[in-house]
Amino acid sequence: MTYNILRSRDYSDGLTDPGLLAQIRDDLTRDGWTLLRGFQPQMEDFSDLVTTLCRRVTFDPARSHTTETTQMVDAGWVRSGCISRTATRRAVPTS
């Protein structure tokens, strides 16, 4: 199994590195996902990356838009248990 984890240390030009862009495209074409680690981009930089890679972006209407191609996800700071759902019931952790 191949893991599509792309690390900033391997791409000297950061999010604009041609090798990174090629690898992201390959990962998305083959598997439909890729994970970027350690890049720490500003929202505008990430928006530029999304614009470079995508023709269309679909938003979650419940989230606020930060740019034309990105949304802010506020996960908060409060600890909470994981919730898993199955087709027939919702399972909530007891501890």
Short mmCIF file of C-alpha atoms in Angstrom, two decimals:
data_model
loop_
_atom_site.label_atom_id
_atom_site.label_comp_id
_atom_site.label_asym_id
_atom_site.label_seq_id
_atom_site.Cartn_x
_atom_site.Cartn_y
_atom_site.Cartn_z
CA MET A 1 0.00 0.00 0.00
CA THR A 2 1.23 3.47 -0.86
CA TYR A 3 0.57 6.39 1.47
CA ASN A 4 0.13 9.74 -0.23
CA ILE A 5 1.90 11.80 2.44
CA LEU A 6 3.86 14.66 0.93
CA ARG A 7 6.27 16.40 3.33
CA SER A 8 7.52 19.98 3.02
CA ARG A 9 11.14 18.89 3.59
CA ASP A 10 11.04 17.09 0.22
CA TYR A 11 9.92 20.15 -1.79
CA SER A 12 12.26 23.15 -1.54
CA ASP A 13 9.88 25.55 -3.32
CA GLY A 14 7.01 24.75 -0.98
CA LEU A 15 3.49 24.71 -2.41
CA THR A 16 4.67 26.08 -5.76
CA ASP A 17 7.28 23.35 -6.30
CA PRO A 18 6.66 21.76 -9.74
CA GLY A 19 7.53 18.31 -8.37
CA LEU A 20 4.98 18.72 -5.59
CA LEU A 21 2.26 19.77 -8.00
CA ALA A 22 3.00 16.78 -10.24
CA GLN A 23 2.92 14.38 -7.27
CA ILE A 24 -0.36 15.83 -5.99
CA ARG A 25 -1.92 15.38 -9.44
CA ASP A 26 -0.64 11.80 -9.63
CA ASP A 27 -2.01 11.00 -6.16
CA LEU A 28 -5.40 12.55 -6.91
CA THR A 29 -5.67 10.76 -10.25
CA ARG A 30 -4.69 7.37 -8.81
CA ASP A 31 -6.29 7.44 -5.35
CA GLY A 32 -8.42 10.57 -5.03
CA TRP A 33 -6.50 11.93 -2.03
CA THR A 34 -3.18 13.24 -0.81
CA LEU A 35 -1.97 14.64 2.52
CA LEU A 36 0.36 17.63 2.82
CA ARG A 37 2.55 17.64 5.97
CA GLY A 38 4.52 20.52 7.41
CA PHE A 39 3.89 23.15 4.74
CA GLN A 40 2.15 25.61 7.12
CA PRO A 41 0.72 27.77 4.33
CA GLN A 42 -1.20 30.98 4.76
CA MET A 43 -4.83 30.75 3.62
CA GLU A 44 -4.06 32.69 0.41
CA ASP A 45 -1.18 30.32 -0.45
CA PHE A 46 -3.41 27.29 0.01
CA SER A 47 -6.13 28.97 -2.05
CA ASP A 48 -3.62 29.49 -4.86
CA LEU A 49 -2.72 25.78 -4.71
CA VAL A 50 -6.39 24.77 -4.90
CA THR A 51 -6.93 27.15 -7.83
CA THR A 52 -3.94 25.62 -9.63
CA LEU A 53 -5.20 22.05 -9.14
CA CYS A 54 -9.00 22.36 -9.36
CA ARG A 55 -11.43 23.65 -11.95
CA ARG A 56 -14.35 23.68 -9.50
CA VAL A 57 -14.67 23.73 -5.71
CA THR A 58 -17.78 22.72 -3.77
CA PHE A 59 -18.28 24.28 -0.34
CA ASP A 60 -19.98 23.13 2.83
CA PRO A 61 -22.69 25.79 3.28
CA ALA A 62 -22.38 25.57 7.08
CA ARG A 63 -18.79 26.88 7.07
CA SER A 64 -17.49 30.40 6.51
CA HIS A 65 -15.60 31.20 3.32
CA THR A 66 -12.13 32.68 3.77
CA THR A 67 -11.29 33.00 0.05
CA GLU A 68 -13.00 32.03 -3.18
CA THR A 69 -11.57 28.51 -2.90
CA THR A 70 -11.11 27.87 0.84
CA GLN A 71 -13.18 27.60 4.00
CA MET A 72 -12.14 27.88 7.62
CA VAL A 73 -12.78 24.82 9.76
CA ASP A 74 -12.84 25.64 13.47
CA ALA A 75 -12.40 22.40 15.38
CA GLY A 76 -12.36 24.24 18.70
CA TRP A 77 -10.38 23.53 21.85
CA VAL A 78 -12.88 21.55 23.91
CA ARG A 79 -12.11 17.85 24.37
CA SER A 80 -14.86 15.59 23.16
CA GLY A 81 -15.19 11.91 22.42
CA CYS A 82 -15.34 10.52 18.94
CA ILE A 83 -18.73 9.72 17.51
CA SER A 84 -19.07 6.92 15.01
CA ARG A 85 -22.16 6.29 12.98
CA THR A 86 -23.38 3.10 11.42
CA ALA A 87 -26.18 2.62 8.98
CA THR A 88 -28.66 1.81 11.74
CA ARG A 89 -27.52 3.55 14.93
CA ARG A 90 -25.27 6.17 16.41
CA ALA A 91 -22.58 4.91 18.80
CA VAL A 92 -21.34 7.36 21.43
CA PRO A 93 -18.29 6.55 23.55
CA THR A 94 -18.99 5.92 27.24
CA SER A 95 -15.66 7.16 28.62
#
